[in-house]
Coordinates of C-alpha atoms in Angstrom, one line a residue:
X280 CA -34.4 -21.9 -77.8
X281 CA -33.5 -18.4 -77.7
X282 CA -31.5 -18.3 -74.5
X283 CA -31.7 -14.6 -73.6
X284 CA -35.1 -14.1 -75.6
X285 CA -37.9 -12.5 -72.7
X286 CA -41.4 -11.3 -73.2
X287 CA -44.5 -10.4 -70.6
X288 CA -46.2 -13.4 -71.6
X289 CA -43.4 -16.0 -71.3
X290 CA -42.8 -14.9 -67.5
X291 CA -46.5 -14.4 -66.7
X292 CA -47.2 -18.4 -67.9
X293 CA -43.7 -19.2 -65.8
X294 CA -45.0 -17.4 -63.0
X295 CA -48.5 -18.3 -62.8
X296 CA -47.4 -21.9 -63.0
X297 CA -45.1 -22.0 -60.2
X298 CA -47.5 -20.0 -58.2
X299 CA -50.4 -22.0 -58.7
X300 CA -48.2 -24.9 -57.7
X301 CA -46.9 -23.7 -54.2
X302 CA -50.3 -22.4 -53.2
X303 CA -52.2 -25.4 -54.6
X304 CA -52.0 -27.3 -50.8
X305 CA -53.5 -25.6 -47.4
X306 CA -50.2 -25.6 -46.0
X307 CA -49.3 -22.7 -47.6
X308 CA -52.5 -20.8 -45.8
X309 CA -51.2 -22.8 -42.5
X310 CA -47.9 -21.2 -43.0
X311 CA -49.3 -17.8 -43.2
X312 CA -51.3 -18.0 -39.9
X313 CA -48.6 -19.7 -37.7
X314 CA -46.1 -16.5 -39.4
X315 CA -48.8 -13.7 -38.7
X316 CA -49.6 -15.2 -34.8
X317 CA -45.6 -15.5 -34.5
X318 CA -44.3 -12.1 -35.9
X319 CA -47.8 -10.8 -33.8
X320 CA -46.3 -12.4 -30.5
X321 CA -42.5 -11.1 -31.3
X322 CA -43.9 -8.0 -31.9
X323 CA -45.8 -7.4 -28.6
X324 CA -42.9 -8.7 -26.9
X325 CA -40.6 -6.2 -28.1
X326 CA -43.0 -3.3 -27.7
X327 CA -43.6 -4.6 -24.0
X328 CA -39.6 -5.3 -22.7
X329 CA -38.5 -2.1 -24.7
X330 CA -41.4 0.3 -22.5
X331 CA -40.0 -1.7 -19.3
X332 CA -36.5 -1.0 -20.3
X333 CA -36.6 2.6 -21.4
X334 CA -38.6 3.5 -18.1
X335 CA -36.1 1.7 -15.9
X336 CA -35.0 4.5 -13.0
X337 CA -37.3 7.3 -14.1
X338 CA -35.6 7.1 -17.4
X339 CA -38.5 7.2 -19.7
X340 CA -37.6 7.3 -23.5
X341 CA -39.7 6.7 -26.7
X342 CA -39.5 2.9 -26.7
X343 CA -40.6 3.4 -30.6
X344 CA -37.3 2.9 -32.3
X345 CA -36.1 0.3 -30.6
X346 CA -39.1 -1.2 -31.2
X347 CA -39.1 -1.1 -34.7
X348 CA -35.6 -1.7 -35.1
X349 CA -35.9 -4.9 -33.4
X350 CA -39.2 -5.7 -35.7
X351 CA -37.2 -4.5 -39.2
X352 CA -34.1 -7.3 -38.1
X353 CA -36.6 -10.2 -37.0
X354 CA -38.4 -10.1 -40.3
X355 CA -35.4 -9.3 -42.4
X356 CA -34.0 -12.7 -40.7
X357 CA -36.9 -14.7 -41.1
X358 CA -37.3 -13.4 -44.6
X359 CA -33.0 -15.0 -45.3
X360 CA -34.1 -18.0 -43.8
X361 CA -37.7 -18.9 -45.3
X362 CA -36.6 -17.3 -49.0
X363 CA -33.9 -20.1 -50.0
X364 CA -36.9 -22.7 -49.5
X365 CA -38.0 -21.6 -52.5
X366 CA -35.5 -21.4 -54.8
X367 CA -32.8 -24.0 -53.4
X368 CA -34.8 -26.9 -55.1
X369 CA -36.7 -25.4 -57.9
X370 CA -34.5 -26.5 -60.9
X371 CA -33.1 -29.6 -60.1
X372 CA -36.4 -30.5 -57.9
X373 CA -38.1 -29.8 -61.2
X374 CA -35.3 -31.7 -63.6
X375 CA -35.1 -35.1 -61.0
X376 CA -39.3 -35.1 -61.4
X377 CA -38.8 -34.7 -65.2
X378 CA -41.0 -31.5 -65.5
X379 CA -38.7 -29.1 -66.5
X380 CA -37.6 -30.7 -70.0
X381 CA -41.4 -30.2 -70.5
X382 CA -40.8 -26.3 -69.9
X383 CA -37.8 -26.7 -72.0
X384 CA -39.5 -28.2 -75.0
X385 CA -41.8 -25.5 -75.4
X386 CA -41.1 -22.1 -77.1
X387 CA -40.1 -20.6 -73.4
X388 CA -36.7 -19.4 -73.4
X389 CA -34.2 -19.9 -70.6
X390 CA -34.5 -16.5 -69.2
X391 CA -37.9 -16.7 -69.2
X392 CA -38.1 -19.9 -67.5
X393 CA -35.2 -18.5 -64.9
X394 CA -36.9 -14.9 -64.2
X395 CA -40.4 -16.3 -64.3
X396 CA -39.5 -18.9 -61.2
X397 CA -37.6 -16.0 -59.6
X398 CA -40.4 -13.9 -59.8
X399 CA -42.6 -16.2 -58.2
X400 CA -40.2 -17.3 -55.7
X401 CA -39.7 -13.9 -54.3
X402 CA -43.7 -12.3 -54.9
X403 CA -44.5 -15.8 -52.5
X404 CA -41.4 -14.6 -49.8
X405 CA -42.6 -11.1 -50.2
X406 CA -46.3 -12.5 -49.1
X407 CA -45.0 -13.1 -45.4
X408 CA -43.1 -9.8 -45.1
X409 CA -46.3 -8.2 -46.4
X410 CA -48.1 -10.0 -43.0
X411 CA -45.7 -8.9 -40.7
X412 CA -46.7 -5.3 -41.9
X413 CA -49.6 -4.5 -39.7
X414 CA -47.1 -5.0 -36.6
X415 CA -44.2 -2.5 -38.0
X416 CA -47.1 -0.5 -38.3
X417 CA -48.0 -1.0 -34.6
X418 CA -44.5 0.2 -33.7
X419 CA -44.4 3.1 -35.9
X420 CA -47.3 4.6 -34.5
X421 CA -45.6 3.4 -30.8
X422 CA -42.8 5.4 -31.4
X423 CA -42.2 8.4 -33.8
X424 CA -41.5 6.6 -36.7
X425 CA -42.0 7.9 -40.5
X426 CA -44.1 6.2 -42.9
X427 CA -40.7 7.2 -45.0
X428 CA -39.0 4.9 -42.5
X429 CA -41.0 2.1 -42.9
X430 CA -41.8 1.9 -46.9
X431 CA -36.9 2.3 -47.1
X432 CA -36.2 0.1 -45.2
X433 CA -38.7 -2.5 -46.3
X434 CA -38.4 -2.0 -49.8
X435 CA -34.2 -2.8 -48.9
X436 CA -35.4 -5.8 -47.4
X437 CA -37.7 -7.1 -50.5
X438 CA -34.7 -6.9 -52.7
X439 CA -32.4 -8.1 -50.4
X440 CA -34.9 -10.9 -50.4
X441 CA -34.7 -11.4 -54.3
X442 CA -31.1 -11.5 -53.8
X443 CA -31.6 -14.5 -51.6
X444 CA -34.1 -16.2 -53.6
X445 CA -31.4 -15.7 -56.9
X446 CA -28.7 -17.6 -55.3
X447 CA -31.4 -20.2 -54.2
X448 CA -32.0 -20.7 -57.6
X449 CA -28.5 -20.2 -59.0
X450 CA -26.9 -23.1 -56.7
X451 CA -30.0 -25.3 -57.8
X452 CA -29.0 -25.0 -61.5
X453 CA -25.4 -25.7 -60.5
X454 CA -25.6 -28.8 -58.5
X455 CA -28.1 -31.5 -59.6
X456 CA -28.7 -33.2 -55.9
X457 CA -31.7 -30.9 -54.1
X458 CA -29.8 -31.5 -50.5
X459 CA -26.9 -30.0 -51.4
X460 CA -28.1 -26.8 -53.4
X461 CA -30.4 -26.1 -49.9
X462 CA -27.6 -26.3 -48.2
X463 CA -25.3 -24.5 -50.2
X464 CA -27.9 -21.4 -50.6
X465 CA -28.0 -21.4 -46.6
X466 CA -24.1 -21.6 -46.1
X467 CA -24.1 -18.0 -48.8
X468 CA -26.6 -16.4 -46.5
X469 CA -24.9 -17.1 -43.4
X470 CA -21.5 -15.7 -45.3
X471 CA -23.5 -12.1 -46.4
X472 CA -25.1 -12.1 -42.5
X473 CA -22.1 -13.9 -40.4
X474 CA -18.6 -14.9 -42.2
X475 CA -18.4 -10.8 -43.8
X476 CA -18.3 -9.7 -39.9
X477 CA -16.3 -12.7 -38.6
X478 CA -13.7 -11.8 -41.4
X479 CA -13.1 -8.6 -40.3
X480 CA -12.6 -9.9 -36.9
X481 CA -10.1 -12.1 -37.3
X482 CA -8.4 -9.8 -39.7
X483 CA -8.3 -7.1 -36.9
X484 CA -5.2 -8.2 -35.1
X485 CA -3.4 -8.2 -38.6
X486 CA -3.7 -4.4 -39.2
X487 CA -2.5 -3.6 -35.6
X488 CA 0.0 -0.7 -35.4
X489 CA 1.9 1.4 -32.9
X490 CA 1.3 5.1 -34.1
X491 CA 2.4 8.2 -32.5
X492 CA -0.2 10.2 -31.0
X493 CA 0.2 14.2 -29.5
X494 CA -1.7 14.1 -26.0
X495 CA -3.1 17.0 -24.2
X496 CA -3.0 16.1 -20.7
X497 CA -1.6 16.6 -17.4
X498 CA 2.5 15.3 -16.4
X499 CA 2.8 12.3 -14.7
X500 CA 3.6 14.4 -11.3
X501 CA 0.9 16.0 -11.4
X502 CA -1.4 13.4 -12.0
X503 CA -0.2 11.2 -9.5
X504 CA -0.9 14.1 -7.1
X505 CA -4.1 14.6 -8.1
X506 CA -5.2 11.0 -7.6
X507 CA -3.5 10.8 -4.2
X508 CA -6.0 13.9 -3.5
X509 CA -9.2 11.8 -5.1
X510 CA -8.6 9.0 -3.0
X511 CA -8.4 10.6 0.2
X512 CA -11.6 12.8 -0.5
X513 CA -13.3 9.4 -0.9
X514 CA -11.4 7.9 2.2
X515 CA -12.6 10.6 3.8
X516 CA -16.4 11.3 2.3
X517 CA -18.3 7.8 2.4
X518 CA -21.4 9.1 2.6
X519 CA -21.5 10.0 -1.9
X520 CA -21.1 14.0 -1.7
X521 CA -19.5 15.5 -4.3
X522 CA -19.6 18.8 -3.6
X523 CA -16.2 19.6 -2.5
X524 CA -14.0 17.2 -5.3
X525 CA -10.8 18.9 -6.0
X526 CA -11.2 19.9 -9.5
X527 CA -8.7 18.5 -11.6
X528 CA -5.5 20.7 -12.2
X529 CA -6.7 21.4 -16.3
X530 CA -4.3 24.6 -16.0
X531 CA -1.2 22.5 -16.1
X532 CA -2.2 20.4 -19.1
X533 CA 0.8 20.3 -21.7
X534 CA 1.1 18.7 -25.1
X535 CA 3.3 16.0 -24.9
X536 CA 3.6 12.8 -27.4
X537 CA 3.1 9.7 -26.7
X538 CA 3.0 5.9 -29.0
X539 CA 0.2 3.8 -28.6
X540 CA -1.6 0.2 -30.2
X541 CA -3.8 0.9 -32.3
X542 CA -6.3 -1.3 -34.9
X543 CA -7.0 0.2 -37.9
X544 CA -10.4 -0.9 -38.5
X545 CA -10.9 1.0 -41.8
X546 CA -8.7 -0.9 -43.7
X547 CA -11.2 -3.9 -43.5
X548 CA -14.3 -2.4 -42.4
X549 CA -15.2 -2.9 -46.1
X550 CA -16.3 -6.4 -45.3
X551 CA -19.5 -5.7 -42.7
X552 CA -20.9 -3.3 -46.1
X553 CA -22.5 -6.3 -48.0
X554 CA -24.0 -7.7 -44.3
X555 CA -27.9 -7.5 -45.1
X556 CA -28.5 -6.0 -41.5
X557 CA -25.5 -3.4 -42.6
X558 CA -27.7 -2.6 -45.4
X559 CA -30.8 -2.1 -44.0
X560 CA -29.8 -0.2 -41.0
X561 CA -27.6 2.5 -43.5
X562 CA -30.5 3.0 -45.5
X563 CA -32.8 3.9 -43.0
X564 CA -33.7 7.6 -42.7
X565 CA -32.8 9.5 -40.0
X566 CA -34.4 12.4 -38.3
X567 CA -32.5 15.6 -39.2
X568 CA -30.6 16.3 -35.8
X569 CA -28.9 13.1 -37.0
X570 CA -27.2 14.4 -40.0
X571 CA -24.8 16.6 -38.2
X572 CA -24.5 14.6 -35.0
X573 CA -25.1 10.9 -35.9
X574 CA -23.4 9.7 -32.3
X575 CA -25.6 12.2 -30.2
X576 CA -28.7 11.1 -31.7
X577 CA -27.5 7.2 -31.3
X578 CA -26.6 7.6 -27.7
X579 CA -30.1 9.9 -27.1
X580 CA -32.9 8.3 -28.5
X581 CA -31.8 4.3 -28.3
X582 CA -31.8 3.7 -32.3
X583 CA -30.5 0.0 -33.6
X584 CA -30.5 1.5 -37.1
X585 CA -28.6 4.7 -36.0
X586 CA -26.4 2.6 -33.3
X587 CA -25.5 0.3 -36.5
X588 CA -24.5 2.9 -38.4
X589 CA -22.7 4.7 -35.9
X590 CA -20.3 1.8 -35.3
X591 CA -19.7 1.1 -39.1
X592 CA -19.0 4.8 -40.1
X593 CA -16.6 4.5 -36.7
X594 CA -14.8 1.7 -38.1
X595 CA -14.7 3.2 -41.4
X596 CA -12.7 6.0 -40.0
X597 CA -8.9 6.3 -38.9
X598 CA -7.7 6.3 -35.5
X599 CA -7.2 10.0 -33.9
X600 CA -3.7 11.1 -33.7
X601 CA -4.5 13.6 -31.5
X602 CA -5.9 13.1 -27.8
X603 CA -7.3 15.4 -25.0
X604 CA -6.8 13.0 -21.3
X605 CA -7.6 16.8 -19.0
X606 CA -11.5 16.2 -20.8
X607 CA -11.4 12.7 -20.0
X608 CA -10.7 13.5 -15.7
X609 CA -13.5 15.6 -16.2
X610 CA -15.7 12.6 -18.0
X611 CA -14.7 9.9 -15.2
X612 CA -16.1 12.1 -12.3
X613 CA -20.2 11.8 -11.6
X614 CA -19.9 15.2 -10.9
X615 CA -19.3 17.0 -14.3
X616 CA -21.0 16.1 -17.8
X617 CA -19.1 16.2 -20.7
X618 CA -21.3 17.1 -23.8
X619 CA -19.9 17.9 -27.7
X620 CA -21.5 20.4 -30.4
X621 CA -22.0 19.2 -33.6
X622 CA -18.5 20.3 -34.3
X623 CA -16.8 18.3 -31.8
X624 CA -16.4 21.1 -29.0
X625 CA -16.5 19.7 -26.1
X626 CA -19.1 21.6 -22.9
X627 CA -18.2 21.0 -19.7
X628 CA -21.1 21.0 -16.4
X629 CA -21.6 20.3 -13.0
X630 CA -23.8 18.4 -11.5
X631 CA -26.0 21.9 -10.5
X632 CA -25.5 22.1 -14.1
X633 CA -23.4 25.2 -14.1
X634 CA -20.8 25.5 -16.3
X635 CA -16.8 24.9 -15.9
X636 CA -14.8 27.4 -18.4
X637 CA -12.2 25.1 -20.2
X638 CA -11.0 25.4 -23.1
X639 CA -9.9 22.0 -25.2
X640 CA -7.9 22.7 -27.9
X641 CA -9.2 19.3 -29.1
X642 CA -12.1 18.7 -30.9
X643 CA -14.2 15.3 -31.1
X644 CA -14.4 14.2 -34.8
X645 CA -18.0 14.5 -35.7
X646 CA -19.8 11.3 -37.4
X647 CA -22.3 12.2 -40.4
X648 CA -24.3 10.5 -42.5
X649 CA -23.7 12.6 -45.8
X650 CA -21.8 9.8 -47.4
X651 CA -24.4 6.3 -47.5
X652 CA -22.7 3.0 -47.4
X653 CA -25.7 1.3 -47.7
X654 CA -25.8 1.7 -51.6
X655 CA -22.8 -0.1 -52.3
X656 CA -23.6 -2.6 -49.9
X657 CA -26.6 -3.2 -52.1
X658 CA -25.0 -2.9 -55.3
X659 CA -22.9 -5.9 -54.3
X660 CA -25.3 -8.2 -53.6
X661 CA -27.7 -7.0 -56.5
X662 CA -24.2 -8.2 -58.0
X663 CA -24.0 -11.4 -56.3
X664 CA -27.7 -11.7 -57.3
X665 CA -27.2 -11.4 -60.7
X666 CA -24.3 -13.9 -61.1
X667 CA -26.3 -16.6 -59.9
X668 CA -29.4 -15.7 -61.7
X669 CA -27.0 -16.0 -64.9
X670 CA -25.8 -18.8 -63.9
X671 CA -29.4 -20.2 -64.1
X672 CA -29.9 -18.8 -67.2
X673 CA -27.2 -20.5 -68.5
X674 CA -27.1 -23.9 -67.3
X675 CA -31.2 -24.2 -68.3
X676 CA -30.2 -23.3 -72.3
X677 CA -30.7 -26.1 -75.0
X678 CA -29.5 -27.6 -76.2
X679 CA -27.9 -29.4 -73.3
X680 CA -23.6 -29.4 -72.2
X681 CA -22.2 -32.1 -70.8
X682 CA -24.6 -32.9 -67.0
X683 CA -23.3 -34.3 -64.2
X684 CA -23.6 -38.6 -64.3
X685 CA -26.8 -40.3 -63.3
X686 CA -29.1 -36.2 -64.3
X687 CA -32.0 -37.2 -65.2
X688 CA -33.7 -34.9 -68.8
X689 CA -37.0 -35.9 -68.6

């Protein structure tokens, strides 16, 4: 047997054989119908819930981005759960039934058998994902979601599902018992989605350090005097009127040096890069205005995909070495509103919309999406999938090497 020979006829033969075995029973149709009803119910609940949430207290926003993101995550999550069941017992199950040796006795190569099984499992899982597309289109119509965003997100989802199928195929070739390969495949999915993020969390105390920070703020005595004025104001104004609220003494702000404890997540943030949910969120196209001010877009649009992308980028950046506490005096008051330009310059307005003339020597560090993270995460997932596929091909080559005791060959 030529282990690595590939031909269209060989791949088609194995793929067709596997697909016919999978769709032979009516349980296939039942599973698709149940899946269609479940994702339809979830989509309806998501759109209804997000519409209600976005309309609380008259704060009416477009529920489309929220509904679309939740649907994408639901389909991805269910895909990661369903996909292992198609390949986790594909090789050791056939070996136990005595049918694998029949394929290996033909002119089919080990690569054709392994890749054909992978293609059949991937196509089967893809059918379940495609069934959910009408409801994704519904959330797309509900909000301002572009067709390109839908295509990009689901292309990445399809690739990640193929990676999970390859992982299951590799474990099925490595382990003789179907139960063991199934457990290891699901543990691999948990490692990619949960343990990768958990490792970053438990390592965060190890990257904590004391750093020196330059602070633009008011002296301690002035701050205590200002706080006393604030407390006295609220003691005499119980009606909530902020019209005469004492103005922060920003004219007395000076530079001073402080030490503070910082967690340097930029040293461990890369653990989250292989997380499939992070990969999909970072690959989702965003509106043009998000490219220059990702944080502003994420907060205004209530888009979970943008929020995850923002969070990952914030973790990848080291703590800032300068801080403006004078701006925070305005930010903590309900009477003022603090906004930032795309370059990080702060602007302050009163509750009535009047601008406040203040100069801040500290600019907020802008967060953009110029450097995508998802190619690295997707590449790492593809490398993992390719490794498990290589293992499966090597384990299918004939003649056999040493097999575990009790393994059935034919």
